[in-house]
Tab-separated table of C-alpha atoms in Angstrom:
chain	number	residue	atom	x	y	z
A	893	UNK	CA	85.303	40.360	79.133
A	894	UNK	CA	82.618	42.694	80.438
A	895	UNK	CA	83.618	44.988	83.310
A	896	UNK	CA	80.839	43.421	85.391
A	897	UNK	CA	82.675	40.065	85.172
A	898	UNK	CA	85.822	41.502	86.758
A	899	UNK	CA	86.662	41.507	90.453
A	900	UNK	CA	86.617	45.089	91.780
A	901	UNK	CA	89.597	46.363	93.746
A	902	UNK	CA	89.235	49.764	95.398
A	903	UNK	CA	92.590	51.449	95.915
A	904	UNK	CA	93.196	54.527	98.100
A	905	UNK	CA	96.456	56.379	97.500
A	906	UNK	CA	98.402	59.482	98.418
A	907	UNK	CA	100.706	60.381	95.484
A	908	UNK	CA	103.582	61.281	97.826
A	909	UNK	CA	103.954	57.801	99.315
A	910	UNK	CA	106.591	55.671	97.524
A	911	UNK	CA	105.219	52.448	99.012
A	912	UNK	CA	101.705	53.193	97.775
A	913	UNK	CA	103.227	53.890	94.368
A	914	UNK	CA	104.837	50.460	94.249
A	915	UNK	CA	101.605	48.763	95.329
A	916	UNK	CA	99.708	50.657	92.649
A	917	UNK	CA	102.130	49.430	89.970
A	918	UNK	CA	101.523	45.904	91.240
A	919	UNK	CA	97.774	46.425	90.891
A	920	UNK	CA	98.190	47.565	87.285
A	921	UNK	CA	100.125	44.367	86.643
A	922	UNK	CA	97.336	42.378	88.329
A	923	UNK	CA	94.879	43.904	85.849
A	924	UNK	CA	96.990	42.382	83.077
A	925	UNK	CA	97.043	38.839	84.460
A	926	UNK	CA	93.751	38.515	86.357
A	927	UNK	CA	90.141	39.609	85.643
A	928	UNK	CA	90.359	42.640	87.942
A	929	UNK	CA	89.159	46.230	87.715
A	930	UNK	CA	91.004	48.769	89.860
A	931	UNK	CA	88.916	51.702	91.084
A	932	UNK	CA	91.086	54.588	92.253
A	933	UNK	CA	90.404	56.818	95.261
A	934	UNK	CA	92.340	59.534	97.075
A	935	UNK	CA	93.395	59.424	100.707
A	936	UNK	CA	95.624	61.909	102.463
A	937	UNK	CA	98.658	61.479	104.681
A	938	UNK	CA	98.102	65.063	105.855
A	939	UNK	CA	94.572	64.265	107.002
A	940	UNK	CA	95.721	60.968	108.502
A	941	UNK	CA	98.389	62.672	110.615
A	942	UNK	CA	96.907	66.087	111.351
A	943	UNK	CA	96.096	65.134	114.958
A	944	UNK	CA	99.402	63.310	115.481
A	945	UNK	CA	101.909	65.999	114.530
A	946	UNK	CA	103.428	66.087	118.020
A	947	UNK	CA	104.100	62.348	117.786
A	948	UNK	CA	105.972	62.213	114.468
A	949	UNK	CA	109.535	63.308	113.558
A	950	UNK	CA	110.136	66.921	112.523
A	951	UNK	CA	111.110	65.929	108.986
A	952	UNK	CA	107.821	64.102	108.584
A	953	UNK	CA	105.870	67.059	110.005
A	954	UNK	CA	107.351	69.257	107.283
A	955	UNK	CA	106.375	66.698	104.649
A	956	UNK	CA	102.783	66.744	105.898
A	957	UNK	CA	102.599	70.470	105.112
A	958	UNK	CA	103.471	69.888	101.446
A	959	UNK	CA	101.419	66.698	101.160
A	960	UNK	CA	98.171	68.679	100.951
A	961	UNK	CA	98.977	69.936	97.444
A	962	UNK	CA	99.009	66.770	95.291
A	963	UNK	CA	95.904	65.238	96.869
A	964	UNK	CA	93.974	68.473	96.433
A	965	UNK	CA	94.922	68.463	92.762
A	966	UNK	CA	93.751	64.867	92.404
A	967	UNK	CA	90.399	65.680	93.980
A	968	UNK	CA	90.035	68.764	91.785
A	969	UNK	CA	90.640	66.612	88.708
A	970	UNK	CA	88.117	64.042	89.917
A	971	UNK	CA	85.525	66.775	90.471
A	972	UNK	CA	86.088	68.233	87.004
A	973	UNK	CA	86.480	65.077	84.912
A	974	UNK	CA	85.163	62.175	86.984
A	975	UNK	CA	86.840	59.393	88.935
A	976	UNK	CA	87.925	57.600	85.755
A	977	UNK	CA	90.812	60.088	85.333
A	978	UNK	CA	92.402	59.336	88.718
A	979	UNK	CA	94.306	56.278	87.559
A	980	UNK	CA	96.122	57.993	84.718
A	981	UNK	CA	96.710	61.170	86.735
A	982	UNK	CA	98.214	59.125	89.564
A	983	UNK	CA	100.466	57.386	87.047
A	984	UNK	CA	101.584	60.742	85.643
A	985	UNK	CA	102.276	62.256	89.071
A	986	UNK	CA	103.928	59.144	90.504
A	987	UNK	CA	106.183	58.666	87.494
A	988	UNK	CA	107.515	62.188	87.918
A	989	UNK	CA	107.735	62.121	91.721
A	990	UNK	CA	109.130	58.639	92.242
A	991	UNK	CA	110.652	57.244	89.061
A	992	UNK	CA	112.155	60.524	87.864
A	993	UNK	CA	112.719	62.142	91.259
A	994	UNK	CA	111.278	65.492	90.179
A	995	UNK	CA	110.412	68.230	92.663
A	996	UNK	CA	107.071	67.818	94.388
A	997	UNK	CA	105.845	71.264	93.404
A	998	UNK	CA	103.298	73.058	91.245
A	999	UNK	CA	105.466	72.929	88.133
A	1000	UNK	CA	105.703	69.156	88.312
A	1001	UNK	CA	101.983	68.831	88.970
A	1002	UNK	CA	101.196	70.996	85.928
A	1003	UNK	CA	103.413	68.788	83.805
A	1004	UNK	CA	101.742	65.650	85.193
A	1005	UNK	CA	98.278	67.044	84.486
A	1006	UNK	CA	99.359	67.734	80.914
A	1007	UNK	CA	100.758	64.198	80.648
A	1008	UNK	CA	97.352	62.882	81.728
A	1009	UNK	CA	95.503	65.010	79.179
A	1010	UNK	CA	93.975	67.242	81.846
A	1011	UNK	CA	93.987	70.998	82.367
A	1012	UNK	CA	97.303	72.123	83.904
A	1013	UNK	CA	95.399	74.950	85.610
A	1014	UNK	CA	94.141	72.376	88.113
A	1015	UNK	CA	97.559	72.642	89.762
A	1016	UNK	CA	96.282	75.876	91.330
A	1017	UNK	CA	94.112	73.702	93.595
A	1018	UNK	CA	97.188	72.680	95.592
A	1019	UNK	CA	97.065	75.985	97.507
A	1020	UNK	CA	93.275	76.098	97.899
A	1021	UNK	CA	91.018	74.630	100.576
A	1022	UNK	CA	88.112	74.479	98.109
A	1023	UNK	CA	88.345	70.707	97.699
A	1024	UNK	CA	89.266	69.774	101.272
A	1025	UNK	CA	85.778	68.664	102.272
A	1026	UNK	CA	85.604	66.223	99.361
A	1027	UNK	CA	89.193	65.137	100.082
A	1028	UNK	CA	88.281	64.329	103.667
A	1029	UNK	CA	85.214	62.443	102.504
A	1030	UNK	CA	87.246	60.309	100.092
A	1031	UNK	CA	89.867	59.680	102.785
A	1032	UNK	CA	87.205	58.735	105.316
A	1033	UNK	CA	85.619	56.229	102.930
A	1034	UNK	CA	88.831	54.220	102.913
A	1035	UNK	CA	89.620	54.587	106.616
A	1036	UNK	CA	86.096	53.590	107.619
A	1037	UNK	CA	86.648	50.299	105.784
A	1038	UNK	CA	90.127	49.502	107.063
A	1039	UNK	CA	90.156	51.079	110.542
A	1040	UNK	CA	92.711	53.245	112.317
A	1041	UNK	CA	96.492	53.022	112.747
A	1042	UNK	CA	97.192	52.391	109.077
A	1043	UNK	CA	98.667	54.376	106.215
A	1044	UNK	CA	98.528	54.386	102.461
A	1045	UNK	CA	97.825	52.382	100.375
A	1046	UNK	CA	94.490	50.907	101.387
A	1047	UNK	CA	92.872	48.307	99.162
A	1048	UNK	CA	89.375	46.869	99.499
A	1049	UNK	CA	88.448	43.554	97.871
A	1050	UNK	CA	85.487	41.165	98.089
A	1051	UNK	CA	85.457	38.883	101.116
A	1052	UNK	CA	83.850	35.477	101.555
A	1053	UNK	CA	80.287	36.810	101.642
A	1054	UNK	CA	80.812	39.561	99.084
A	1055	UNK	CA	81.390	42.227	101.727
A	1056	UNK	CA	84.327	44.507	100.984
A	1057	UNK	CA	87.348	43.686	103.151
A	1058	UNK	CA	90.019	46.368	103.352
A	1059	UNK	CA	93.719	46.098	104.178
A	1060	UNK	CA	96.669	48.424	104.479
A	1061	UNK	CA	99.137	47.260	101.843
A	1062	UNK	CA	100.458	44.972	100.607
A	1063	UNK	CA	103.779	46.728	101.070
A	1064	UNK	CA	106.231	45.253	98.573
A	1065	UNK	CA	109.385	46.198	96.687
A	1066	UNK	CA	109.954	45.953	93.829
A	1067	UNK	CA	106.446	45.648	92.403
A	1068	UNK	CA	105.873	42.028	91.294
A	1069	UNK	CA	105.440	41.378	87.575
A	1070	UNK	CA	103.565	38.806	85.526
A	1071	UNK	CA	102.369	35.683	87.272
A	1072	UNK	CA	104.152	36.720	90.485
A	1073	UNK	CA	101.785	39.692	90.627
A	1074	UNK	CA	98.855	37.376	90.021
A	1075	UNK	CA	99.873	35.019	92.821
A	1076	UNK	CA	100.130	37.879	95.306
A	1077	UNK	CA	96.654	38.960	94.243
A	1078	UNK	CA	95.363	35.412	94.693
A	1079	UNK	CA	96.780	35.438	98.205
A	1080	UNK	CA	95.140	38.771	98.935
A	1081	UNK	CA	91.757	37.359	97.982
A	1082	UNK	CA	92.504	34.255	100.047
A	1083	UNK	CA	93.135	36.155	103.272
A	1084	UNK	CA	90.220	38.516	102.578
A	1085	UNK	CA	87.994	35.462	102.360
A	1086	UNK	CA	89.220	34.110	105.711
A	1087	UNK	CA	86.884	35.236	108.525
A	1088	UNK	CA	88.772	36.884	111.354
A	1089	UNK	CA	91.990	37.450	109.406
A	1090	UNK	CA	93.591	40.812	110.216
A	1091	UNK	CA	97.330	41.086	109.793
A	1092	UNK	CA	100.624	39.688	108.523
A	1093	UNK	CA	103.663	41.898	109.015
A	1094	UNK	CA	107.458	41.941	109.194
A	1095	UNK	CA	110.075	44.682	109.504
A	1096	UNK	CA	111.056	46.339	106.215
A	1097	UNK	CA	114.781	46.032	105.505
A	1098	UNK	CA	114.837	47.420	101.947
A	1099	UNK	CA	114.175	50.819	100.430
A	1100	UNK	CA	111.547	51.307	97.703
A	1101	UNK	CA	112.844	50.123	94.338
A	1102	UNK	CA	111.274	51.679	91.262
A	1103	UNK	CA	113.141	49.608	88.662
């Protein structure tokens, strides 16, 4: 099947978020069972929360300080190699951060870059502001589609008239497999194609499961 025959799904992620990681693994499964092409983009929890630091718990404020590093590295890789490397770099970083529970530091990012076949020197970008303008631009592209008061992940899919409709989520654990993944995707397209549809939500009562 030609790429042009596949339904595009734009996916904005921050590598630190375990829920975004699970949704991304679902989207990879969707690519296996439906004619879908995932296009990866970077968003930033640090950018999202930089004007809300007084409103969030102290532990989360500390996390926002370290969250700049991985997204800067992702943007640096995109600038050097093109957006097509983001998917495999995200997989490499997320596998180490979430599945293996490795430290979220420069050493782990260098290892993930190597896993993805990219220069490990790009890990130096985590302490640089060189890529922040492009990071903010990528983040804004997703937020402008979905609106405020959301987090990561953000996905954008075709609506009823072909216009991209963006949602926060779906938030799910564990990531559905096989036809279950396909059915959730079918439902996502269904609600995206419903004019005026905005939200379905319930309280989470389970932790992220990476099995």
